[in-house]
Amino acid sequence: MNPQLAQTDLERWTRVKARLQAEVGEDIFSSWFARMELEGIEEDTVRMSVPTRFLRSWIQSHYAERVLACWQAEEAKLIRIDLAVRTAVLRQAITPPAKPAEPVRTVLDARANGHDFRGMPSEPGQHETAGGSPLDPRLNFDTFVVGRTNELAYAAAKQVAAARRGDGIMFNPLYIHAGVGLGKTHLLQAVTWAGNAQPDNKVLYLTAEKFMYGFVSALRSQTALAFKDVLRGINVLVIDDLQFLQGKQTQAEFSHTLNSLIDAGRQVVIAADRPPGDLETIDERVRSRLAGGLVVEMGGLGEELRLEILRARVAAARLHHPQFEVPTAVLAMIARIITHNGRDLEGALNRLLACSKLTGAPITMELAEREVRDLIRPQDPKKVKIEEIQRIVARHYNVSRGDLLSSRRTANVVRPRQVAMYLAKTLTLRSLPEIGRRFGGRDHTTVLHAVRKIEHLVGNDTSLADEIDSLKRQLQE
Ligand code: ADP
Ligand code: MG
């Protein structure tokens, strides 16, 4: 969020988002709009941004009028939406930097033009593989740092990449899920590079976005058959960011592709930001097929792992920029304070590299602290899982999790169950039907009833309110 926005604009933005969410529903909202940010309002124009070009074109072609209408409900004089792709350049252009930013900007421009900036602006570092999404040669197994939270995913990915056609397939699909910036794309591209290095092996890496675009545009140009042939002619299909797969027809095609590949003994590798059961826009049968192979979660990067990643990055950068030296104490400081994800670690090093290249100044602790200060984020509110809510609530009320999911209607289970549903509604983005499904297949009206009931009770019963507060705290810490 742009820090320079006026409070009133921020409040309007909050209302616009709520309106939009009410109109399109939670699922669509979280798939397409959750990462949209307000950049500013000028006269008749609202300027907003999203992190990828794909999101921008999708929102522009499908939701532009809706978004504008939501703004107009706030302020009738607004007649234009300007949606940009968020980059460091954009940020700098809007927020005047406190210090002369010219040199740094030269480097960051690479990011606006290319896809992802990885510290060496002179090298585009992107390869288009036949029909697939661009691959970055730096994202391979050698550069992937293994630690406790990702070793299982790493081992599985290695195994998949090394398998030869005709070998028995051990787990299919391999489904990896993790939060943003925790290495999913890195691992998937590593599988693709390694797999394609083998003779007679063909691995196709596609983002879900590319899958959708490929299919939709193939349909338009009547080459859908050719597209299907390409997909079916490969040994390993790798699909990144599956949570973005949308649309009935694409889904049907995806389901068909998945089934035919798996049934033909071809490997499928998937990454998403959530487990298969939480892919709400995806058909139930597809979800269960996805869950039928090996599902692995990658956890957050611990401090040690972050330090390792930074070390590896510096070593890689030094191959091209031998003068780039970062004292260990500086690396340790960055590893300690930038806890969010791998992308921010990379961003921090890129800034140091830019400074070092452009000013020739040695990287001191002071310089580093100044450069990376704005990359430190307040801890994101922890993502709470429904299972976790059920576990904690069951423990608190001394019943079992099975009781909460069961159809028993005795008072000692009914109340805890309602509390758990209420917490699921307030602490997660899950929809009522989804919550119902996760509570032993109940109807969404039951969930709604529970939520209303607890809301009502909390207003009148302070001890219940305290109890709920304490449960919330336990879940969020
Ligand atoms: P995701 O796809 O999960 O959002 P990425 O794979 O794009 O995350 O990772 C973000 C950045 O962090 C990339 O630059 C990636 O190389 C780096 N990174 C994440 N995990 C690791 C790791 N285990 N080892 C090395 N680099 C990592
Ligand atoms: Mg990714």
Coordinates of C-alpha atoms and ligand atoms in Angstrom, one line a residue:
M1 CA 0.0 0.0 0.0
N2 CA 1.3 3.4 -0.9
P3 CA 2.2 5.1 2.3
Q4 CA 1.5 8.5 1.0
L5 CA -2.3 8.0 0.6
A6 CA -4.6 10.2 2.4
Q7 CA -6.6 8.6 5.2
T8 CA -9.9 9.4 3.5
D9 CA -8.8 7.7 0.3
L10 CA -7.8 4.6 2.3
E11 CA -11.1 4.5 3.9
R12 CA -12.9 4.8 0.6
W13 CA -10.7 2.1 -0.8
T14 CA -11.7 -0.2 2.1
R15 CA -15.3 0.4 1.3
V16 CA -14.8 -0.1 -2.4
K17 CA -13.1 -3.5 -1.7
A18 CA -15.9 -4.5 0.6
R19 CA -18.5 -3.6 -2.1
L20 CA -16.6 -5.4 -4.8
Q21 CA -16.2 -8.5 -2.6
A22 CA -20.0 -8.4 -1.9
E23 CA -20.7 -8.2 -5.6
V24 CA -18.3 -10.8 -7.0
G25 CA -18.2 -13.2 -4.0
E26 CA -15.3 -14.2 -1.8
D27 CA -13.7 -16.7 -4.1
I28 CA -13.5 -14.4 -7.1
F29 CA -12.5 -11.6 -4.9
S30 CA -9.6 -13.5 -3.4
S31 CA -8.4 -14.9 -6.7
W32 CA -8.4 -11.6 -8.6
F33 CA -8.6 -8.7 -6.4
A34 CA -6.8 -9.6 -3.1
R35 CA -3.5 -8.2 -4.5
M36 CA -4.9 -5.1 -6.0
E37 CA -3.7 -2.0 -4.3
L38 CA -4.7 1.7 -4.5
E39 CA -1.9 3.9 -5.7
G40 CA -3.7 7.2 -5.7
I41 CA -6.7 9.3 -6.8
E42 CA -6.3 12.2 -9.1
E43 CA -9.2 14.3 -10.3
D44 CA -11.4 11.9 -12.2
T45 CA -8.9 8.9 -12.2
V46 CA -8.3 6.2 -9.7
R47 CA -4.9 4.7 -10.0
M48 CA -4.5 1.1 -8.8
S49 CA -1.9 -1.6 -9.2
V50 CA -1.6 -5.4 -9.4
P51 CA 1.5 -7.5 -9.2
T52 CA 1.3 -9.2 -12.6
R53 CA 0.5 -8.3 -16.1
F54 CA -1.8 -11.3 -16.3
L55 CA -3.9 -10.0 -13.4
R56 CA -4.1 -6.6 -15.0
S57 CA -5.3 -7.8 -18.3
W58 CA -7.8 -10.2 -16.7
I59 CA -9.2 -7.5 -14.5
Q60 CA -9.3 -5.1 -17.4
S61 CA -11.1 -7.4 -19.7
H62 CA -13.5 -8.9 -17.2
Y63 CA -14.1 -6.5 -14.3
A64 CA -13.1 -3.0 -15.3
E65 CA -16.6 -1.7 -15.3
R66 CA -17.5 -3.3 -12.1
V67 CA -14.5 -1.9 -10.4
L68 CA -15.3 1.5 -11.7
A69 CA -18.9 1.3 -10.6
C70 CA -17.8 0.4 -7.1
W71 CA -15.6 3.6 -7.1
Q72 CA -18.4 5.7 -8.5
A73 CA -20.6 4.6 -5.7
E74 CA -18.1 6.4 -3.5
E75 CA -17.4 9.4 -5.7
A76 CA -19.5 10.1 -8.8
K77 CA -16.8 12.2 -10.5
L78 CA -14.5 9.3 -10.9
I79 CA -14.7 8.1 -14.5
R80 CA -11.4 6.4 -15.2
I81 CA -9.5 3.5 -13.8
D82 CA -5.8 3.3 -14.4
L83 CA -4.5 -0.2 -13.6
A84 CA -0.8 -0.6 -13.6
V85 CA 1.6 -3.5 -13.0
R86 CA 3.3 -2.9 -9.7
T87 CA 7.0 -2.7 -9.9
A88 CA 9.7 -0.9 -7.9
V89 CA 9.8 1.7 -10.6
L90 CA 6.2 2.5 -10.2
R91 CA 6.6 2.8 -6.5
Q92 CA 9.4 5.2 -6.9
A93 CA 7.7 7.3 -9.4
I94 CA 4.8 7.8 -7.1
T95 CA 6.5 8.1 -3.8
P96 CA 9.3 10.6 -4.3
P97 CA 12.3 9.1 -2.8
A98 CA 14.1 10.9 0.0
K99 CA 17.4 10.5 -1.6
P100 CA 18.5 10.9 -5.3
A101 CA 17.3 7.6 -6.8
E102 CA 18.5 8.0 -10.3
P103 CA 21.2 5.4 -10.2
V104 CA 19.1 2.8 -8.5
R105 CA 16.3 3.3 -10.9
T106 CA 18.5 2.4 -13.9
V107 CA 18.8 -1.0 -12.4
L108 CA 15.3 -1.4 -11.3
D109 CA 14.1 -0.6 -14.8
A110 CA 15.2 -4.0 -15.8
R111 CA 12.4 -5.3 -13.7
A112 CA 9.8 -3.3 -15.4
N113 CA 10.8 -4.6 -18.7
G114 CA 11.7 -8.2 -17.9
H115 CA 9.7 -10.5 -15.7
D116 CA 11.6 -10.8 -12.6
F117 CA 14.8 -9.0 -11.7
R118 CA 17.4 -11.2 -10.3
G119 CA 20.3 -8.9 -9.6
M120 CA 22.0 -9.0 -12.9
P121 CA 20.2 -6.5 -15.1
S122 CA 22.6 -7.0 -18.0
E123 CA 21.3 -10.6 -18.4
P124 CA 17.7 -11.1 -19.2
G125 CA 18.0 -14.6 -17.8
Q126 CA 14.7 -15.7 -19.2
H127 CA 14.2 -18.6 -21.6
E128 CA 11.1 -19.3 -23.5
T129 CA 10.7 -23.1 -23.8
A130 CA 8.7 -24.4 -26.6
G131 CA 5.2 -23.4 -25.8
G132 CA 5.9 -23.2 -22.1
S133 CA 6.2 -20.3 -19.7
P134 CA 9.6 -18.5 -19.4
L135 CA 12.2 -20.3 -17.4
D136 CA 15.0 -18.7 -15.4
P137 CA 18.2 -20.6 -15.6
R138 CA 19.2 -19.5 -12.1
L139 CA 16.2 -21.4 -10.6
N140 CA 17.8 -24.9 -10.6
F141 CA 18.5 -27.6 -8.0
D142 CA 22.0 -26.4 -7.4
T143 CA 20.9 -23.0 -6.3
F144 CA 18.0 -24.3 -4.2
V145 CA 19.0 -24.3 -0.5
V146 CA 17.6 -27.2 1.5
G147 CA 16.5 -27.0 5.1
R148 CA 14.1 -28.6 7.4
T149 CA 11.0 -26.9 6.0
N150 CA 11.6 -27.8 2.4
E151 CA 13.6 -31.0 2.4
L152 CA 10.7 -33.3 1.7
A153 CA 9.5 -31.2 -1.2
Y154 CA 13.1 -31.0 -2.5
A155 CA 13.6 -34.7 -2.3
A156 CA 10.3 -35.4 -4.1
A157 CA 11.1 -32.9 -6.8
K158 CA 14.5 -34.4 -7.3
Q159 CA 13.0 -37.9 -7.5
V160 CA 10.5 -36.8 -10.1
A161 CA 13.2 -35.0 -12.2
A162 CA 15.4 -38.0 -12.2
A163 CA 12.7 -40.5 -13.1
R164 CA 13.1 -41.9 -16.6
R165 CA 10.2 -42.6 -18.9
G166 CA 9.0 -46.1 -18.3
D167 CA 10.2 -46.1 -14.7
G168 CA 7.4 -46.8 -12.3
I169 CA 6.0 -43.4 -11.2
M170 CA 6.2 -43.1 -7.4
F171 CA 3.7 -40.3 -6.8
N172 CA 1.4 -38.7 -9.2
P173 CA 0.7 -35.9 -9.1
L174 CA 3.3 -34.4 -7.0
Y175 CA 1.6 -31.4 -5.4
I176 CA 3.6 -28.8 -3.6
H177 CA 2.0 -26.0 -1.6
A178 CA 3.5 -23.0 0.2
G179 CA 3.0 -19.3 0.8
V180 CA 4.3 -16.6 -1.4
G181 CA 8.1 -16.5 -2.0
L182 CA 8.9 -19.8 -0.3
G183 CA 10.4 -21.4 -3.3
K184 CA 7.6 -23.1 -5.3
T185 CA 8.5 -21.6 -8.6
H186 CA 12.2 -22.2 -7.9
L187 CA 11.6 -25.9 -7.3
L188 CA 9.3 -26.4 -10.2
Q189 CA 11.7 -24.7 -12.6
A190 CA 14.5 -26.9 -11.2
V191 CA 12.4 -30.0 -12.1
T192 CA 11.9 -28.6 -15.6
W193 CA 15.6 -27.9 -16.2
A194 CA 16.8 -31.2 -14.8
G195 CA 14.1 -33.2 -16.6
N196 CA 14.8 -31.6 -19.9
A197 CA 18.5 -32.2 -19.5
Q198 CA 17.8 -35.9 -19.9
P199 CA 17.7 -37.3 -23.4
D200 CA 14.3 -38.1 -24.9
N201 CA 12.6 -36.4 -22.0
K202 CA 10.2 -33.6 -22.4
V203 CA 9.1 -31.5 -19.5
L204 CA 6.7 -28.6 -20.0
Y205 CA 6.5 -25.8 -17.5
L206 CA 3.3 -23.8 -17.6
T207 CA 1.8 -21.3 -15.2
A208 CA -1.9 -21.8 -14.7
E209 CA -2.2 -18.4 -16.4
K210 CA -0.4 -19.7 -19.4
F211 CA -2.5 -22.8 -19.4
M212 CA -5.6 -20.7 -19.5
Y213 CA -4.3 -18.3 -22.1
G214 CA -2.9 -21.0 -24.2
F215 CA -6.1 -22.8 -24.2
V216 CA -8.4 -19.9 -24.7
S217 CA -6.3 -18.4 -27.5
A218 CA -5.9 -21.9 -29.1
L219 CA -9.7 -22.2 -29.1
R220 CA -10.0 -18.8 -30.7
S221 CA -7.6 -19.7 -33.4
Q222 CA -9.0 -23.1 -33.8
T223 CA -5.9 -24.9 -32.9
A224 CA -7.2 -26.4 -29.7
L225 CA -6.5 -29.8 -31.0
A226 CA -2.9 -28.9 -31.6
F227 CA -2.6 -27.5 -28.1
K228 CA -4.0 -30.7 -26.7
D229 CA -1.6 -32.7 -28.8
V230 CA 1.3 -30.7 -27.4
L231 CA 0.2 -31.2 -23.9
R232 CA -0.3 -34.9 -24.4
G233 CA 3.0 -35.4 -26.1
I234 CA 5.1 -34.5 -23.1
N235 CA 6.4 -36.7 -20.3
V236 CA 6.2 -34.4 -17.4
L237 CA 3.7 -31.5 -17.1
V238 CA 4.6 -28.9 -14.5
I239 CA 1.9 -26.4 -13.6
D240 CA 2.7 -23.4 -11.3
D241 CA 0.2 -21.3 -9.3
L242 CA -2.7 -23.6 -9.8
Q243 CA -4.9 -21.4 -7.6
F244 CA -5.3 -19.1 -10.5
L245 CA -7.0 -21.6 -12.7
Q246 CA -10.4 -20.2 -13.4
G247 CA -13.4 -20.8 -15.7
K248 CA -15.5 -23.8 -16.4
Q249 CA -14.0 -24.6 -19.8
T250 CA -10.4 -24.3 -18.7
Q251 CA -11.2 -26.4 -15.7
A252 CA -12.8 -29.1 -17.8
E253 CA -9.7 -29.1 -20.0
F254 CA -7.4 -29.1 -17.1
S255 CA -9.2 -32.0 -15.6
H256 CA -9.1 -33.9 -18.9
T257 CA -5.4 -33.2 -19.3
L258 CA -4.6 -34.3 -15.8
N259 CA -6.6 -37.5 -16.1
S260 CA -5.2 -38.5 -19.4
L261 CA -1.6 -37.8 -18.4
I262 CA -1.9 -39.6 -15.1
D263 CA -3.7 -42.5 -16.7
A264 CA -1.0 -42.8 -19.3
G265 CA 1.6 -42.9 -16.6
R266 CA 3.0 -39.5 -17.2
Q267 CA 4.2 -37.4 -14.3
V268 CA 2.3 -34.2 -13.3
V269 CA 3.8 -31.7 -10.9
I270 CA 1.7 -28.9 -9.4
A271 CA 2.4 -26.0 -7.1
A272 CA -0.2 -23.8 -5.5
D273 CA -0.5 -21.5 -2.5
R274 CA -2.8 -23.8 -0.7
P275 CA -3.6 -27.5 -0.3
P276 CA -5.8 -29.2 -2.9
G277 CA -8.8 -29.2 -0.6
D278 CA -8.7 -25.5 -0.3
L279 CA -8.8 -24.8 -4.1
E280 CA -12.3 -23.5 -3.9
T281 CA -12.7 -22.6 -7.6
I282 CA -11.7 -26.1 -8.6
D283 CA -14.1 -28.9 -9.1
E284 CA -14.4 -31.5 -6.3
R285 CA -13.4 -34.4 -8.4
V286 CA -10.3 -32.6 -9.6
R287 CA -9.4 -31.7 -6.1
S288 CA -9.5 -35.3 -5.0
R289 CA -7.4 -36.4 -7.9
L290 CA -4.9 -33.7 -7.0
A291 CA -4.8 -34.9 -3.4
G292 CA -4.4 -38.5 -4.6
G293 CA -0.6 -38.3 -5.2
L294 CA 1.9 -36.9 -2.9
V295 CA 1.0 -33.5 -1.3
V296 CA 3.9 -31.7 0.4
E297 CA 3.9 -28.4 2.1
M298 CA 6.9 -26.1 2.3
G299 CA 7.1 -24.1 5.4
G300 CA 8.6 -20.7 6.1
L301 CA 12.3 -20.1 5.6
G302 CA 14.0 -20.1 9.0
E303 CA 16.8 -17.7 9.8
E304 CA 19.5 -20.2 9.0
L305 CA 18.0 -21.0 5.7
R306 CA 17.6 -17.4 4.9
L307 CA 21.3 -16.8 5.7
E308 CA 22.2 -19.7 3.5
I309 CA 20.1 -18.4 0.6
L310 CA 21.8 -15.0 1.0
R311 CA 25.2 -16.5 1.0
A312 CA 24.5 -18.5 -2.1
R313 CA 23.1 -15.4 -3.8
V314 CA 26.1 -13.3 -3.1
A315 CA 28.4 -16.0 -4.3
A316 CA 26.4 -16.2 -7.6
A317 CA 26.4 -12.4 -8.0
R318 CA 30.2 -12.4 -7.4
L319 CA 30.8 -14.5 -10.5
H320 CA 29.7 -11.5 -12.5
H321 CA 30.5 -8.7 -10.1
P322 CA 33.7 -9.7 -8.3
Q323 CA 33.9 -6.4 -6.5
F324 CA 30.6 -7.1 -4.7
E325 CA 31.4 -7.9 -1.2
V326 CA 28.9 -8.2 1.6
P327 CA 30.3 -8.6 5.2
T328 CA 28.9 -11.6 7.0
A329 CA 27.5 -9.3 9.7
V330 CA 25.4 -7.6 7.1
L331 CA 24.1 -10.8 5.7
A332 CA 23.3 -12.0 9.2
M333 CA 21.4 -8.7 9.8
I334 CA 19.4 -9.1 6.7
A335 CA 18.6 -12.8 7.4
R336 CA 17.4 -11.7 10.9
I337 CA 15.2 -8.8 9.9
I338 CA 13.8 -9.9 6.6
T339 CA 11.6 -12.8 7.6
H340 CA 8.9 -12.5 5.1
N341 CA 10.0 -14.6 2.1
G342 CA 12.7 -15.3 -0.5
R343 CA 11.6 -12.6 -2.8
D344 CA 12.4 -9.9 -0.3
L345 CA 15.7 -11.4 0.5
E346 CA 16.5 -11.2 -3.2
G347 CA 15.2 -7.6 -3.3
A348 CA 17.5 -6.6 -0.4
L349 CA 20.5 -8.1 -2.1
N350 CA 19.6 -6.5 -5.4
R351 CA 19.6 -3.1 -3.8
L352 CA 23.0 -3.7 -2.3
L353 CA 24.3 -4.9 -5.6
A354 CA 22.9 -1.8 -7.3
C355 CA 24.6 0.4 -4.8
S356 CA 27.8 -1.4 -5.0
K357 CA 27.8 -1.3 -8.8
L358 CA 26.7 2.3 -9.2
T359 CA 28.5 4.1 -6.5
G360 CA 31.4 1.7 -5.9
A361 CA 30.9 2.2 -2.1
P362 CA 31.6 -0.7 0.2
I363 CA 28.6 -2.3 1.7
T364 CA 28.6 -1.2 5.3
M365 CA 26.1 -2.1 8.0
E366 CA 24.8 1.4 8.0
L367 CA 24.2 1.5 4.2
A368 CA 22.6 -1.9 4.3
E369 CA 20.2 -0.9 7.1
R370 CA 19.2 2.2 5.1
E371 CA 18.7 0.3 1.9
V372 CA 16.6 -2.5 3.2
R373 CA 14.6 -0.7 5.8
D374 CA 11.4 -0.4 3.7
L375 CA 11.5 -4.2 2.9
I376 CA 10.8 -5.1 6.5
R377 CA 7.2 -5.8 6.8
P378 CA 5.0 -6.0 9.8
Q379 CA 4.4 -9.7 10.3
D380 CA 1.5 -10.7 8.1
P381 CA -1.4 -11.9 10.1
K382 CA -0.8 -15.6 10.4
K383 CA -2.9 -17.7 8.0
V384 CA -5.2 -19.8 10.2
K385 CA -6.3 -23.2 9.1
I386 CA -9.7 -24.7 9.7
E387 CA -8.1 -27.9 11.0
E388 CA -6.1 -25.8 13.5
I389 CA -9.2 -24.1 14.7
Q390 CA -11.0 -27.4 15.2
R391 CA -8.0 -28.8 17.1
I392 CA -7.6 -25.8 19.4
V393 CA -11.4 -25.4 20.1
A394 CA -11.8 -29.2 20.7
R395 CA -8.9 -29.1 23.2
H396 CA -10.3 -26.0 24.9
Y397 CA -13.7 -27.6 25.4
N398 CA -12.4 -31.0 26.1
V399 CA -14.1 -32.7 23.2
S400 CA -12.5 -34.5 20.3
R401 CA -12.2 -33.0 16.8
G402 CA -14.3 -35.9 15.6
D403 CA -17.1 -34.7 17.9
L404 CA -17.0 -31.3 16.2
L405 CA -17.4 -32.9 12.8
S406 CA -19.9 -35.5 13.9
S407 CA -23.7 -35.2 13.8
R408 CA -24.0 -35.3 17.6
R409 CA -26.3 -32.6 18.9
T410 CA -25.7 -32.7 22.7
A411 CA -25.1 -29.3 24.3
N412 CA -21.4 -30.1 25.1
V413 CA -20.6 -30.4 21.4
V414 CA -23.0 -28.0 19.9
R415 CA -21.6 -24.9 21.4
P416 CA -17.9 -25.7 20.7
R417 CA -18.9 -26.6 17.2
Q418 CA -20.6 -23.2 16.8
V419 CA -17.6 -21.4 18.2
A420 CA -15.3 -23.3 15.8
M421 CA -17.5 -22.4 12.9
Y422 CA -17.6 -18.8 14.0
L423 CA -13.8 -18.7 14.3
A424 CA -13.5 -20.3 10.9
K425 CA -15.6 -17.6 9.4
T426 CA -13.9 -14.7 11.1
L427 CA -10.3 -15.9 10.9
T428 CA -10.1 -17.4 7.4
L429 CA -11.3 -16.3 4.0
R430 CA -13.3 -19.5 3.5
S431 CA -16.8 -19.3 2.3
L432 CA -19.8 -20.6 4.3
P433 CA -20.3 -23.6 2.0
E434 CA -16.6 -24.4 2.3
I435 CA -16.7 -24.2 6.0
G436 CA -19.8 -26.4 6.1
R437 CA -18.1 -29.0 4.0
R438 CA -15.1 -29.0 6.4
F439 CA -17.4 -29.5 9.3
G440 CA -18.6 -32.9 8.4
G441 CA -20.5 -31.8 5.3
R442 CA -22.9 -29.4 6.8
D443 CA -25.1 -27.0 4.9
H444 CA -24.0 -23.4 4.6
T445 CA -27.2 -22.3 6.4
T446 CA -26.0 -24.2 9.5
V447 CA -22.8 -22.4 9.4
L448 CA -24.5 -19.1 9.0
H449 CA -26.8 -19.9 11.9
A450 CA -23.8 -20.7 14.1
V451 CA -22.0 -17.5 13.2
R452 CA -25.0 -15.4 14.0
K453 CA -25.6 -17.2 17.2
I454 CA -22.1 -16.7 18.5
E455 CA -22.0 -13.1 17.3
H456 CA -25.2 -12.5 19.3
L457 CA -23.9 -14.3 22.4
V458 CA -20.6 -12.5 22.4
G459 CA -22.5 -9.2 22.5
N460 CA -24.2 -10.2 25.8
D461 CA -21.9 -12.6 27.5
T462 CA -18.5 -11.2 28.4
S463 CA -17.1 -14.5 29.6
L464 CA -17.8 -16.1 26.2
A465 CA -16.3 -13.0 24.6
D466 CA -13.1 -13.5 26.6
E467 CA -13.0 -17.1 25.8
I468 CA -13.2 -16.4 22.1
D469 CA -10.6 -13.7 22.4
S470 CA -8.2 -16.1 24.1
L471 CA -8.9 -18.8 21.4
K472 CA -8.2 -16.2 18.7
R473 CA -5.0 -15.3 20.3
Q474 CA -3.9 -18.9 20.5
L475 CA -4.7 -19.4 16.9
Q476 CA -2.9 -16.3 15.7
E477 CA 0.3 -16.5 17.6
Ligands
ADP1 P1 7.1 -18.9 -4.8 O1 7.0 -19.4 -6.2 O2 6.8 -19.9 -3.8 O3 6.3 -17.6 -4.6 P2 9.8 -18.4 -5.6 O4 10.2 -19.8 -6.0 O5 9.5 -17.4 -6.7 O6 8.6 -18.4 -4.6 O7 10.9 -17.9 -4.6 C1 11.1 -16.5 -4.3 C2 12.6 -16.2 -4.3 O8 13.2 -16.8 -3.2 C3 13.3 -16.7 -5.5 O9 14.3 -15.8 -5.9 C4 13.9 -18.0 -5.1 O10 15.0 -18.3 -5.8 C5 14.2 -17.7 -3.6 N1 14.1 -18.9 -2.8 C6 13.0 -19.4 -2.2 N2 13.3 -20.5 -1.5 C7 14.6 -20.8 -1.8 C8 15.5 -21.8 -1.4 N3 15.1 -22.8 -0.7 N4 16.8 -21.7 -1.9 C9 17.2 -20.7 -2.7 N5 16.4 -19.7 -3.1 C10 15.1 -19.7 -2.6
MG2 MG 5.8 -18.7 -7.8

